[in-house]
Coordinates of C-alpha atoms and ligand atoms in Angstrom, one line a residue:
X584 CA -20.5 74.0 -109.3
X585 CA -23.4 76.0 -107.8
X586 CA -24.9 74.5 -104.7
X587 CA -28.5 73.3 -105.1
X588 CA -31.1 76.0 -104.3
X589 CA -34.1 75.5 -102.2
X590 CA -36.8 78.0 -101.7
X591 CA -39.6 77.4 -99.3
X592 CA -42.6 79.3 -100.4
X593 CA -46.0 78.7 -98.9
X594 CA -48.4 77.2 -101.2
X595 CA -52.0 76.2 -100.5
X596 CA -53.4 72.9 -101.5
X597 CA -56.7 71.3 -100.7
X598 CA -56.2 68.0 -98.9
X599 CA -58.8 66.6 -101.2
X600 CA -56.8 67.2 -104.4
X601 CA -55.8 63.8 -105.8
X602 CA -52.2 62.7 -106.6
X603 CA -52.6 62.7 -110.4
X604 CA -54.0 66.3 -110.3
X605 CA -51.1 67.3 -108.2
X606 CA -48.6 65.8 -110.6
X607 CA -50.3 67.7 -113.4
X608 CA -50.2 70.9 -111.4
X609 CA -46.5 70.5 -110.8
X610 CA -45.8 69.3 -114.3
X611 CA -47.6 72.1 -116.1
X612 CA -47.2 74.9 -113.7
X613 CA -44.7 75.0 -110.9
X614 CA -47.0 76.9 -108.6
X615 CA -49.8 74.5 -107.6
X616 CA -51.3 77.4 -105.6
X617 CA -52.8 78.6 -108.9
X618 CA -55.0 75.4 -108.9
X619 CA -56.0 75.5 -105.3
X620 CA -59.4 76.6 -104.0
X621 CA -57.8 78.2 -101.0
X622 CA -56.6 77.2 -97.5
X623 CA -58.5 74.6 -95.5
X624 CA -58.5 73.8 -91.9
X625 CA -56.5 70.6 -91.5
X626 CA -56.8 70.2 -87.8
X627 CA -53.9 68.9 -85.7
X628 CA -51.3 66.7 -87.3
X629 CA -52.0 62.9 -87.2
X630 CA -49.2 60.8 -85.9
X631 CA -49.0 57.1 -85.1
X632 CA -47.7 55.7 -81.8
X633 CA -46.3 52.4 -83.2
X634 CA -43.2 54.2 -84.6
X635 CA -40.3 54.1 -84.2
X636 CA -40.0 50.3 -84.5
X637 CA -37.1 48.6 -82.8
X638 CA -34.2 47.3 -85.0
X639 CA -35.0 43.9 -86.4
X640 CA -33.0 40.8 -85.3
X641 CA -30.7 39.1 -87.7
X642 CA -27.5 39.4 -89.7
X643 CA -28.5 42.5 -91.7
X644 CA -31.3 44.4 -89.9
X645 CA -30.2 47.4 -92.0
X646 CA -28.4 47.4 -95.3
X647 CA -24.8 46.2 -94.9
X648 CA -22.1 49.0 -95.1
X649 CA -18.5 48.6 -95.9
X650 CA -15.8 48.8 -98.6
X651 CA -14.9 46.4 -101.4
X652 CA -11.6 46.2 -103.3
X653 CA -13.0 45.5 -106.8
X654 CA -13.8 49.0 -108.2
X655 CA -10.3 50.4 -107.5
X656 CA -7.9 47.4 -107.3
X657 CA -9.5 44.8 -109.5
X658 CA -7.8 41.4 -109.7
X659 CA -4.4 42.9 -108.6
X660 CA -5.5 43.4 -105.0
X661 CA -3.2 42.4 -102.2
X662 CA -3.6 41.6 -98.5
X663 CA -1.6 44.8 -97.8
X664 CA -4.2 46.8 -99.8
X665 CA -6.9 45.4 -97.6
X666 CA -5.1 46.2 -94.4
X667 CA -4.4 49.7 -95.6
X668 CA -8.0 50.2 -96.5
X669 CA -9.1 48.9 -93.1
X670 CA -6.7 51.3 -91.4
X671 CA -8.2 54.2 -93.3
X672 CA -11.8 53.1 -92.6
X673 CA -10.9 53.7 -89.0
X674 CA -8.8 56.9 -89.3
X675 CA -11.1 58.6 -91.8
X676 CA -14.2 58.3 -89.6
X677 CA -15.9 55.8 -91.9
X678 CA -16.0 53.2 -89.2
X679 CA -17.7 55.7 -86.9
X680 CA -20.2 56.5 -89.7
X681 CA -21.2 52.8 -89.9
X682 CA -18.8 51.2 -92.5
X683 CA -18.2 47.8 -91.0
X684 CA -17.2 45.2 -93.7
X685 CA -13.8 45.2 -95.4
X686 CA -14.4 43.0 -98.4
X687 CA -11.8 41.3 -100.6
X688 CA -13.3 40.8 -104.0
X689 CA -11.9 38.7 -106.9
X690 CA -8.1 38.2 -106.8
X691 CA -7.3 36.5 -103.5
X692 CA -7.6 32.9 -104.8
X693 CA -5.1 30.8 -106.7
X694 CA -5.4 30.9 -110.5
X695 CA -7.9 28.3 -111.8
X696 CA -6.0 25.2 -112.7
X697 CA -5.3 24.8 -116.3
X698 CA -3.2 21.7 -117.2
X699 CA -3.1 22.7 -120.9
X700 CA -1.4 26.0 -120.2
X701 CA 2.3 26.3 -120.9
X702 CA 3.7 26.1 -118.3
X703 CA 0.7 24.3 -116.6
X704 CA -1.0 26.2 -113.9
X705 CA -0.5 24.4 -110.6
X706 CA -3.2 22.9 -108.4
X707 CA -5.6 25.5 -107.0
X708 CA -6.5 23.4 -104.0
X709 CA -4.5 21.6 -101.4
X710 CA -4.6 17.8 -100.6
X711 CA -7.7 18.3 -98.4
X712 CA -9.5 20.2 -101.2
X713 CA -9.2 23.6 -99.5
X714 CA -8.7 26.5 -101.8
X715 CA -5.2 27.8 -102.2
X716 CA -4.6 31.5 -102.1
X717 CA -2.8 33.8 -104.4
X718 CA 0.8 34.7 -103.4
X719 CA -0.5 38.2 -102.5
X720 CA -2.7 36.7 -99.8
X721 CA -0.3 34.5 -97.8
X722 CA -2.6 34.2 -94.7
X723 CA -6.3 35.1 -94.8
X724 CA -6.8 34.1 -91.2
X725 CA -4.1 36.6 -90.1
X726 CA -5.7 39.2 -92.3
X727 CA -9.1 38.5 -90.6
X728 CA -7.4 38.9 -87.2
X729 CA -6.0 42.2 -88.3
X730 CA -9.4 43.5 -89.5
X731 CA -11.2 42.2 -86.4
X732 CA -8.6 43.9 -84.3
X733 CA -9.7 47.2 -85.7
X734 CA -13.3 46.4 -84.8
X735 CA -14.3 45.7 -88.4
X736 CA -15.4 42.5 -90.2
X737 CA -13.8 40.7 -93.2
X738 CA -15.6 39.8 -96.4
X739 CA -14.5 37.5 -99.1
X740 CA -15.6 36.6 -102.6
X741 CA -16.1 33.3 -104.5
X742 CA -18.2 32.0 -107.4
X743 CA -20.7 29.2 -107.9
X744 CA -18.8 28.0 -111.0
X745 CA -15.5 26.3 -111.7
X746 CA -13.7 29.6 -111.6
X747 CA -14.3 33.3 -110.7
X748 CA -14.8 36.0 -113.3
X749 CA -11.0 36.7 -112.9
X750 CA -10.1 33.0 -113.5
X751 CA -9.4 32.2 -109.8
X752 CA -10.5 29.1 -107.9
X753 CA -14.3 28.8 -107.9
X754 CA -16.5 26.9 -105.5
X755 CA -18.3 24.4 -107.8
X756 CA -18.1 20.9 -106.3
X757 CA -16.3 22.3 -103.2
X758 CA -19.2 24.3 -101.6
X759 CA -19.0 22.8 -98.0
X760 CA -15.2 22.8 -97.9
X761 CA -15.0 26.4 -99.1
X762 CA -17.7 27.6 -96.6
X763 CA -15.9 25.8 -93.8
X764 CA -12.5 27.3 -94.9
X765 CA -14.0 30.8 -94.9
X766 CA -15.4 30.2 -91.4
X767 CA -12.1 28.8 -90.2
X768 CA -10.3 31.9 -91.5
X769 CA -12.8 34.1 -89.6
X770 CA -14.7 35.5 -92.6
X771 CA -17.9 37.4 -91.8
X772 CA -19.4 38.0 -95.3
X773 CA -19.4 36.2 -98.6
X774 CA -20.1 37.7 -102.1
X775 CA -20.9 34.8 -104.4
X776 CA -20.6 35.4 -108.1
X777 CA -22.0 33.8 -111.2
X778 CA -19.1 33.2 -113.8
X779 CA -18.1 30.0 -115.5
X780 CA -21.2 28.2 -114.3
X781 CA -24.2 26.2 -115.7
X782 CA -26.8 28.7 -116.9
X783 CA -29.7 26.4 -116.2
X784 CA -31.9 28.3 -113.8
X785 CA -32.6 25.3 -111.6
X786 CA -28.9 24.5 -111.3
X787 CA -28.2 28.2 -110.5
X788 CA -30.9 28.3 -107.7
X789 CA -29.5 25.0 -106.3
X790 CA -25.9 26.2 -106.3
X791 CA -26.7 29.5 -104.6
X792 CA -28.9 27.6 -102.1
X793 CA -26.2 25.0 -101.4
X794 CA -23.7 27.7 -100.4
X795 CA -26.3 29.3 -98.1
X796 CA -26.7 25.9 -96.4
X797 CA -23.0 25.3 -96.2
X798 CA -22.4 28.7 -94.6
X799 CA -25.1 28.0 -92.0
X800 CA -23.6 24.6 -91.4
X801 CA -20.4 26.2 -90.2
X802 CA -22.2 27.8 -87.3
X803 CA -20.5 31.1 -88.0
X804 CA -22.7 34.2 -88.7
X805 CA -21.8 35.0 -92.4
X806 CA -23.7 37.6 -94.4
X807 CA -24.5 36.1 -97.8
X808 CA -24.4 38.5 -100.8
X809 CA -25.9 37.0 -103.9
X810 CA -24.2 38.4 -107.0
X811 CA -26.2 36.8 -109.8
X812 CA -26.3 40.0 -111.9
X813 CA -30.1 40.3 -111.9
X814 CA -32.9 39.8 -109.5
X815 CA -34.0 36.2 -108.7
X816 CA -37.0 35.5 -106.6
X817 CA -35.4 32.4 -105.0
X818 CA -32.8 34.7 -103.5
X819 CA -35.5 36.1 -101.1
X820 CA -34.8 34.7 -97.6
X821 CA -31.6 33.1 -98.9
X822 CA -29.3 36.1 -99.1
X823 CA -29.2 39.2 -96.9
X824 CA -28.6 41.1 -100.1
X825 CA -28.8 40.3 -103.8
X826 CA -27.6 42.2 -106.8
X827 CA -30.5 43.4 -109.0
X828 CA -28.4 44.5 -112.0
X829 CA -25.2 44.0 -114.0
X830 CA -22.0 45.7 -113.0
X831 CA -21.8 49.4 -112.1
X832 CA -19.4 51.8 -113.8
X833 CA -18.3 55.2 -112.6
X834 CA -20.5 57.0 -115.1
X835 CA -23.4 59.0 -113.8
X836 CA -25.7 59.0 -116.9
X837 CA -25.7 57.7 -120.4
X838 CA -26.3 59.8 -123.5
X839 CA -29.2 60.3 -125.7
X840 CA -27.8 58.0 -128.4
X841 CA -28.0 55.0 -126.2
X842 CA -31.1 52.9 -126.6
X843 CA -31.8 53.4 -122.8
X844 CA -30.9 57.1 -123.1
X845 CA -29.6 58.9 -120.0
X846 CA -30.6 55.8 -117.9
X847 CA -28.2 53.5 -119.9
X848 CA -27.3 50.1 -118.4
X849 CA -24.4 50.1 -115.9
X850 CA -24.7 53.9 -115.2
X851 CA -25.7 55.2 -111.8
X852 CA -29.1 56.4 -113.2
X853 CA -29.6 53.2 -115.1
X854 CA -28.9 51.0 -112.1
X855 CA -31.2 53.2 -109.9
X856 CA -34.0 52.8 -112.4
X857 CA -33.7 49.0 -112.6
X858 CA -33.3 48.6 -108.9
X859 CA -36.4 50.7 -108.2
X860 CA -38.5 48.0 -109.9
X861 CA -37.8 45.6 -107.0
X862 CA -38.5 48.0 -104.1
X863 CA -41.4 45.9 -102.9
X864 CA -39.0 43.1 -102.0
X865 CA -36.6 45.0 -99.7
X866 CA -36.7 44.9 -96.0
X867 CA -34.7 44.0 -92.9
X868 CA -32.4 41.1 -93.6
X869 CA -33.1 41.2 -97.4
X870 CA -31.9 44.1 -99.4
X871 CA -31.8 45.0 -103.1
X872 CA -28.1 45.5 -103.8
X873 CA -27.7 48.2 -106.4
X874 CA -23.9 47.3 -106.5
X875 CA -20.9 49.0 -104.9
X876 CA -20.6 52.7 -104.6
X877 CA -18.6 54.7 -107.2
X878 CA -18.6 57.7 -104.9
X879 CA -15.2 59.5 -105.3
X880 CA -14.6 57.9 -108.6
X881 CA -16.3 60.5 -110.8
X882 CA -14.7 63.8 -111.8
X883 CA -17.4 65.6 -110.1
X884 CA -18.5 65.7 -106.4
X885 CA -22.0 66.6 -107.2
X886 CA -22.4 63.3 -109.1
X887 CA -21.1 61.5 -106.0
X888 CA -23.6 63.3 -103.8
X889 CA -26.5 62.4 -106.1
X890 CA -25.3 58.7 -106.3
X891 CA -24.9 58.5 -102.5
X892 CA -28.4 60.0 -102.1
X893 CA -30.0 57.6 -104.5
X894 CA -28.4 54.5 -102.8
X895 CA -29.5 55.8 -99.4
X896 CA -33.0 56.5 -100.4
X897 CA -33.2 53.0 -102.0
X898 CA -31.9 51.4 -98.8
X899 CA -29.2 49.8 -100.9
X900 CA -26.1 48.4 -99.1
X901 CA -23.4 51.1 -98.9
X902 CA -20.2 49.4 -100.0
X903 CA -17.7 52.0 -100.9
X904 CA -15.4 51.2 -103.8
X905 CA -13.0 54.1 -104.0
X906 CA -9.2 53.9 -103.4
X907 CA -9.2 55.1 -99.8
X908 CA -5.5 56.0 -99.9
X909 CA -6.2 58.8 -102.3
X910 CA -9.6 59.9 -101.0
X911 CA -10.2 63.6 -101.2
X912 CA -11.7 65.5 -98.2
X913 CA -14.8 66.1 -100.3
X914 CA -15.3 62.4 -101.0
X915 CA -14.7 61.6 -97.3
X916 CA -17.4 64.1 -96.3
X917 CA -19.8 62.6 -98.8
X918 CA -19.2 59.0 -97.7
X919 CA -19.5 60.0 -94.0
X920 CA -22.5 62.2 -94.2
X921 CA -24.3 60.6 -91.2
X922 CA -27.6 62.3 -92.0
X923 CA -27.7 60.7 -95.5
X924 CA -26.5 57.4 -94.0
X925 CA -29.3 57.5 -91.4
X926 CA -31.8 57.4 -94.3
X927 CA -30.2 54.3 -95.7
X928 CA -29.9 52.7 -92.3
X929 CA -33.4 53.6 -91.2
X930 CA -34.7 50.7 -89.1
X931 CA -38.2 50.6 -90.7
X932 CA -36.4 49.2 -93.8
X933 CA -38.7 50.5 -96.5
X934 CA -37.0 51.0 -99.9
X935 CA -37.7 54.5 -101.2
X936 CA -39.2 54.9 -104.6
X937 CA -39.4 57.2 -107.5
X938 CA -42.6 59.2 -107.0
X939 CA -42.6 61.6 -109.9
X940 CA -40.5 63.0 -112.7
X941 CA -40.7 66.5 -114.1
X942 CA -38.6 67.0 -117.1
X943 CA -35.0 65.9 -116.2
X944 CA -35.9 65.9 -112.4
X945 CA -36.7 62.7 -110.6
X946 CA -38.3 62.9 -107.1
X947 CA -37.7 60.0 -104.8
X948 CA -39.3 59.4 -101.4
X949 CA -38.8 57.0 -98.5
X950 CA -41.0 56.6 -95.4
X951 CA -38.8 56.7 -92.3
X952 CA -39.1 55.1 -88.9
X953 CA -40.9 58.1 -87.3
X954 CA -44.5 58.9 -87.8
X955 CA -45.0 61.7 -90.4
X956 CA -41.4 61.7 -91.6
X957 CA -40.2 61.1 -95.1
X958 CA -36.8 61.4 -96.8
X959 CA -36.7 63.0 -100.3
X960 CA -34.1 63.1 -103.0
X961 CA -34.5 65.2 -106.1
X962 CA -32.0 64.3 -108.8
X963 CA -31.3 66.3 -112.0
X964 CA -30.2 63.9 -114.8
X965 CA -30.0 66.7 -117.3
X966 CA -27.1 68.8 -118.4
X967 CA -28.8 72.1 -117.6
X968 CA -29.6 73.4 -114.1
X969 CA -33.2 72.6 -113.5
X970 CA -36.0 75.0 -113.5
X971 CA -37.5 74.9 -110.0
X972 CA -39.8 72.0 -109.2
X973 CA -42.5 71.9 -106.6
X974 CA -43.1 68.8 -104.5
X975 CA -46.2 68.6 -102.4
X976 CA -46.3 66.8 -99.1
X977 CA -49.2 64.7 -100.5
X978 CA -46.9 63.4 -103.2
X979 CA -44.6 62.1 -100.4
X980 CA -47.5 60.2 -98.8
X981 CA -47.9 62.9 -96.1
X982 CA -50.9 65.2 -95.4
X983 CA -50.9 68.8 -96.6
X984 CA -50.3 71.4 -94.0
X985 CA -47.1 72.4 -92.1
X986 CA -43.9 70.3 -92.1
X987 CA -40.4 70.9 -91.0
X988 CA -37.8 70.6 -93.6
X989 CA -34.1 69.8 -93.2
X990 CA -31.5 69.8 -95.9
X991 CA -29.3 66.7 -95.5
X992 CA -26.3 67.9 -97.6
X993 CA -26.3 71.5 -96.2
X994 CA -26.9 70.1 -92.7
X995 CA -29.4 73.0 -92.2
X996 CA -32.9 73.3 -90.9
X997 CA -34.9 75.2 -93.5
X998 CA -37.8 75.9 -91.2
X999 CA -41.5 75.1 -91.4
X1000 CA -43.3 75.3 -94.7
X1001 CA -46.9 74.6 -95.7
X1002 CA -48.1 72.0 -98.2
X1003 CA -45.1 71.8 -100.5
X1004 CA -41.6 73.0 -101.2
X1005 CA -39.8 74.2 -104.3
X1006 CA -36.2 73.3 -105.2
X1007 CA -33.8 74.0 -108.0
X1008 CA -31.2 71.3 -108.7
X1009 CA -28.0 71.9 -110.7
X1010 CA -27.0 69.4 -113.4
X1011 CA -26.1 65.9 -112.2
X1012 CA -26.7 67.0 -108.6
X1013 CA -29.3 66.4 -105.9
X1014 CA -31.3 68.0 -103.2
X1015 CA -31.9 65.7 -100.3
X1016 CA -34.3 66.5 -97.5
X1017 CA -36.0 65.2 -94.4
X1018 CA -39.6 66.3 -94.2
X1019 CA -41.4 66.0 -90.8
X1020 CA -45.1 66.6 -91.1
X1021 CA -48.3 64.7 -90.6
X1022 CA -49.5 61.3 -91.7
X1023 CA -52.4 61.5 -94.1
X1024 CA -55.9 61.6 -92.6
X1025 CA -57.2 58.1 -92.0
X1026 CA -60.2 56.6 -93.7
X1027 CA -63.7 57.2 -92.2
X1028 CA -66.8 55.1 -93.0
X1029 CA -66.6 52.8 -96.0
X1030 CA -63.7 53.9 -98.3
X1031 CA -62.7 52.8 -101.7
X1032 CA -58.9 52.5 -101.7
X1033 CA -58.8 53.1 -105.4
X1034 CA -59.3 56.7 -104.6
X1035 CA -57.7 57.0 -101.2
X1036 CA -54.2 58.5 -100.8
X1037 CA -51.6 55.9 -100.1
X1038 CA -48.5 56.5 -98.0
X1039 CA -46.2 54.4 -100.2
X1040 CA -46.5 52.7 -103.6
X1041 CA -43.8 50.5 -105.2
X1042 CA -44.4 48.8 -108.5
X1043 CA -42.5 46.5 -110.8
X1044 CA -43.3 48.2 -114.2
X1045 CA -44.6 51.7 -114.4
X1046 CA -46.6 53.3 -111.6
X1047 CA -49.5 51.8 -109.6
X1048 CA -52.6 52.8 -111.4
X1049 CA -55.8 54.0 -109.7
X1050 CA -59.1 52.7 -111.1
X1051 CA -57.5 51.1 -114.2
X1052 CA -55.3 48.1 -115.0
X1053 CA -51.5 48.5 -115.1
X1054 CA -50.1 49.3 -118.5
X1055 CA -46.5 48.4 -117.3
X1056 CA -45.0 51.7 -118.5
X1057 CA -46.3 55.3 -118.2
X1058 CA -48.9 56.6 -115.8
X1059 CA -52.4 56.1 -117.1
X1060 CA -51.5 53.7 -119.8
X1061 CA -53.6 50.8 -118.6
X1062 CA -56.9 49.4 -119.8
X1063 CA -60.1 49.5 -117.8
X1064 CA -59.7 47.3 -114.8
X1065 CA -61.2 43.8 -115.3
X1066 CA -60.7 40.4 -113.7
X1067 CA -62.2 37.2 -115.2
X1068 CA -64.4 39.2 -117.4
X1069 CA -65.8 41.3 -114.6
X1070 CA -65.2 45.1 -114.9
X1071 CA -64.3 47.1 -111.9
X1072 CA -64.8 50.9 -111.9
X1073 CA -62.6 51.2 -108.9
X1074 CA -59.4 49.5 -107.8
X1075 CA -55.6 49.3 -108.1
X1076 CA -53.8 48.1 -111.2
X1077 CA -50.3 46.8 -110.3
X1078 CA -47.5 44.9 -111.9
X1079 CA -45.6 42.5 -109.6
X1080 CA -43.6 43.1 -107.4
X1081 CA -45.8 45.7 -105.9
X1082 CA -46.4 47.1 -102.5
X1083 CA -49.0 49.7 -101.7
X1084 CA -49.4 50.9 -98.1
X1085 CA -52.4 52.7 -96.7
X1086 CA -52.7 54.2 -93.2
X1087 CA -55.8 52.9 -91.4
X1088 CA -54.7 54.3 -87.9
X1089 CA -56.6 51.5 -86.1
X1090 CA -59.9 53.0 -87.3
X1091 CA -61.0 50.2 -89.6
X1092 CA -62.5 46.7 -89.1
X1093 CA -62.6 45.0 -92.5
X1094 CA -60.8 44.9 -95.8
X1095 CA -62.6 43.4 -98.8
X1096 CA -61.5 43.1 -102.5
X1097 CA -61.7 40.9 -105.5
X1098 CA -58.3 40.0 -106.8
X1099 CA -56.8 38.2 -109.8
X1100 CA -54.6 38.6 -112.9
X1101 CA -56.1 41.4 -114.9
X1102 CA -57.7 40.5 -118.2
X1103 CA -55.0 42.7 -119.8
X1104 CA -52.3 40.4 -118.4
X1105 CA -50.5 37.7 -120.3
X1106 CA -49.3 34.3 -119.1
X1107 CA -47.7 35.5 -115.9
X1108 CA -48.4 34.4 -112.3
X1109 CA -48.5 36.3 -109.0
X1110 CA -49.3 35.9 -105.4
X1111 CA -51.5 38.5 -103.5
X1112 CA -50.7 39.1 -99.8
X1113 CA -52.6 41.4 -97.4
X1114 CA -50.5 42.5 -94.4
X1115 CA -51.4 44.5 -91.3
X1116 CA -48.4 46.0 -89.6
X1117 CA -46.2 43.3 -91.0
X1118 CA -48.5 40.4 -90.1
X1119 CA -49.9 38.3 -92.9
X1120 CA -53.7 38.6 -92.9
X1121 CA -54.5 36.8 -96.2
X1122 CA -52.6 35.2 -99.1
X1123 CA -54.0 34.0 -102.4
X1124 CA -51.4 31.3 -103.3
X1125 CA -50.2 31.3 -106.8
X1126 CA -52.7 32.9 -109.2
X1127 CA -52.7 32.6 -113.0
X1128 CA -55.1 34.2 -115.4
X1129 CA -57.0 30.9 -115.8
X1130 CA -57.6 30.9 -112.1
X1131 CA -60.1 33.7 -112.4
X1132 CA -61.0 35.9 -109.4
X1133 CA -60.7 35.4 -105.6
X1134 CA -62.5 37.3 -102.9
X1135 CA -60.7 38.8 -99.9
X1136 CA -62.6 39.5 -96.7
X1137 CA -60.3 40.0 -93.7
X1138 CA -60.4 41.7 -90.3
X1139 CA -58.1 44.7 -90.1
X1140 CA -59.1 45.5 -86.5
X1141 CA -56.3 47.4 -84.7
X1142 CA -54.2 47.8 -87.9
X1143 CA -52.2 51.0 -88.3
X1144 CA -50.8 50.3 -91.8
X1145 CA -52.4 48.0 -94.4
X1146 CA -50.0 46.7 -97.0
X1147 CA -51.3 45.3 -100.3
X1148 CA -48.4 43.2 -101.6
X1149 CA -48.2 41.4 -104.9
X1150 CA -45.2 39.2 -105.5
X1151 CA -44.4 37.4 -108.7
X1152 CA -44.6 33.7 -108.4
X1153 CA -41.2 32.6 -109.5
X1154 CA -41.5 33.0 -113.2
X1155 CA -40.2 36.5 -113.6
X1156 CA -42.0 39.8 -113.7
X1157 CA -43.1 39.8 -117.3
X1158 CA -46.8 40.2 -117.9
X1159 CA -47.6 40.0 -114.2
X1160 CA -50.4 42.6 -114.3
X1161 CA -52.5 42.0 -111.3
X1162 CA -55.6 43.9 -110.1
X1163 CA -57.2 44.7 -106.8
X1164 CA -60.9 45.1 -107.8
X1165 CA -63.1 47.2 -105.4
X1166 CA -60.6 47.3 -102.5
X1167 CA -62.7 48.7 -99.7
X1168 CA -62.1 49.3 -96.0
X1169 CA -64.9 49.5 -93.5
X1170 CA -63.9 52.1 -90.9
X1171 CA -65.3 53.9 -87.9
X1172 CA -66.8 57.4 -88.3
X1173 CA -64.1 59.3 -86.4
Ligands
GAL519 C1 -18.4 40.4 -111.5 C2 -19.1 41.1 -110.3 C3 -18.2 42.3 -109.9 C4 -16.9 41.8 -109.5 C5 -16.2 41.0 -110.6 C6 -15.0 40.3 -110.2 O1 -19.1 39.3 -111.9 O2 -20.4 41.5 -110.7 O3 -18.9 42.9 -108.8 O4 -17.0 41.0 -108.3 O5 -17.1 40.0 -111.1 O6 -14.4 39.5 -111.2

């Protein structure tokens, strides 16, 4: 397979060219220079002094990293397999690269009791109600000691229902006893599954919450991984990570005959697409879990590279799932690429998002914990090598001008380039870069944010729309923006969950807007939040369409980054089209 090609050719873009125009320029013509009026004097780069931020406190300040038995061993896993995996995590360099948790998945527990079976299946719990283990796991406490002795941590798996998906003992009605048993064994991480359980949403929420409380009551620090197969708003603040999708398979892309096309469910691309919709919710101690890695389980190393890049740019937990005893050197290098891992583990904790697609190429970007720096991944989902694609700095939420580019798979500095770069990506492969340039120029005077460049925009359905409502699918598909019958020529049309971040650079004093469900919305409900550098400045409470419009008028004195966040209010993301009408910042002249 040919390595990805990257050419850095200087292109000249006006800083005033809008994002949509740039997208058009790149989509229709790979050389945006042909649309540009000529070079402009951009002045010195603008950088903020509040980055890098310190690592957050808590159990998972960055996405958990480790290895899990399920993808390669399934229900047949043994304690010896876990010990062997732990040994290789150390000897292969994975531990040094950050892999910490060694997670036993389904298969360690005694078979779920079935008195009707012939011969009957014996009791799955002892006389004190503690779960019995399968014969292949004679002593989990001893296993925990072994793993801890290597400087690693032990994870275990259970289920909120009567039995696990593999028909082993489940935790229903035994939540406290099980949590205490895991703590007594020395377990550090629990993945909690969703099989054989009451499907009532309230029961589900209560059962997941009960296990969180039971784990806390043990007094042991145990990371809680919610495995409910889709995103649930109640999981925020409950788990340190939560699955957003159904199970992953070692298949990079679907095929055109599938209703979801190349982004078919369960595939790497399908999971990335679904997980992207929840980007606004990710952050330190609460990560969207795009499921375990299939790196090393494809025929093709390029697919593993692209998969690893996507998970890193999405700040997903990195839980390897390959059989480490047969790991190739190429797979080892992919899993231990510390430059890619650094993107995943970046302490700022923002989940990267899809910023544009051009044909079969998808461009993803993630702001990093250093002013003026973004990670970029360009993935080719097609079967043909891509034509070259040009990505401008402004599309990454940076300012036009000079930026230094580093290729994170080639481990090579590519030098300084102006305004944009052009890459060619082979089929099912990736180009992953670190771009260090300038933050966008801050607003001066009274500025309508509907027209101002953002540095980050995550949205539940389709892209954030400028000066129109969200149509929940393609760019520009929304109706004119309108709240409670009042039209707004300017604003932002979003679909919860959404997060749009603007750089104010401490130059602004007030933020005003009119917010509400858009008149194009259905019966959904959302909550608007205005944050300045992580601090909540204003919240709307739950808003439905019948509640009409609310006015926001808050001080943003001293704020470096303003975040306009819309969360869905617990009834799912459907029809949650929400609008920021006339979002204006009042700023100083300089
Ligand atoms: C599924 C879960 C998988 C794996 C499996 C074990 O429900 O999503 O990740 O844990 O159960 O039976």
